Phi, psi and omega in degrees: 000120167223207214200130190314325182303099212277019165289295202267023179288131211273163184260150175280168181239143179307155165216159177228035182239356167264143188291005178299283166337287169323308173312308175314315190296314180324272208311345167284342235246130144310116133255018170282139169281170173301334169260359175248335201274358191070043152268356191324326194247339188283130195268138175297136163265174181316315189287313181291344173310311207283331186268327172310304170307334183273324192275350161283337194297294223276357189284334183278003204252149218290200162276336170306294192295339176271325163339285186296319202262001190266355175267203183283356183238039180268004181258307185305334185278310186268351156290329175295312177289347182294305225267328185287322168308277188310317163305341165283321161326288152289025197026052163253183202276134199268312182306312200251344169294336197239355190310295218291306184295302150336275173342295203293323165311312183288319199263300198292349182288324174279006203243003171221041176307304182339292223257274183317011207287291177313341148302323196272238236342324204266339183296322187286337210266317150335296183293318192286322171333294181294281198319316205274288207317285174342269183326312150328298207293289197312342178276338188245345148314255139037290164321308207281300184315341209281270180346296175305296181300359156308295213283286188331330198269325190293315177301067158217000000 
């Protein structure tokens, strides 16, 4: 609901798949070099290698993935992508190598619903999807079995 009143006009929630957004998202991103910031000679400590290193990470990094790590789970978000990454490596079973780490991700998304609402929302909208898509199938199995012991019962 909104209103000529341009105090009480509700604010729209980010998006990050319109290109406004991406720009916005751009611009936060360090693009200074090492010769504009004057460090060419000054040797890094450990922390800063480790802020170096975050900050190239996050310039490839999707509108998702700045999302996740911009709330209260950003530690949980990146033990989760830590975790999908090595299971992918090893070909391994990704649902059962991360259920935990998964797990822990969904209850702080939910223990920060505020900041997460869009996400857990497209997740419910999801999950009741895959429930209806299930119920379909099984409903047309069920027609075919009907059917097929019809027809059968008719050849006897």
């Amino acid at each position: 609901m909104s209103s000529s009143d341009p105090k009480t006009q509700e604010v729209p929630k980010p998006s990050f798949d319109d290109p406004e957004s991406k720009e916005a998202i751009e611009s936060f991103i360090p693009t200074k070099t090492l010769e504009e910031t004057d460090q060419t000679n000054a040797p890094m400590s450990e922390n800063q290698e480790e802020e170096e290193e975050e900050e190239e990470e996050e310039e490839g990094e999707c509108g998702f993935c700045l999302f996740m790590k911009g709330g209260g789970c950003k530690d949980s978000f990146i033990a989760w992508e830590d975790c999908i990454k090595q299971a992918e490596e090893k070909n391994e079973d990704i649902v059962e190598k991360c259920f935990e780490v998964t797990s822990a991700l969904k209850l702080c998304m939910e223990a920060h619903a505020d900041y997460y609402e869009p996400i857990l929302n497209a997740e419910k909208a999801a999950e009741q999807e895959a429930v209806k898509q299930l119920e379909k199938e099984k409903e047309e199995e069920a027609a075919a079995a009907t059917e097929k012991s019809e027809s059968h019962e008719k050849e006897k």
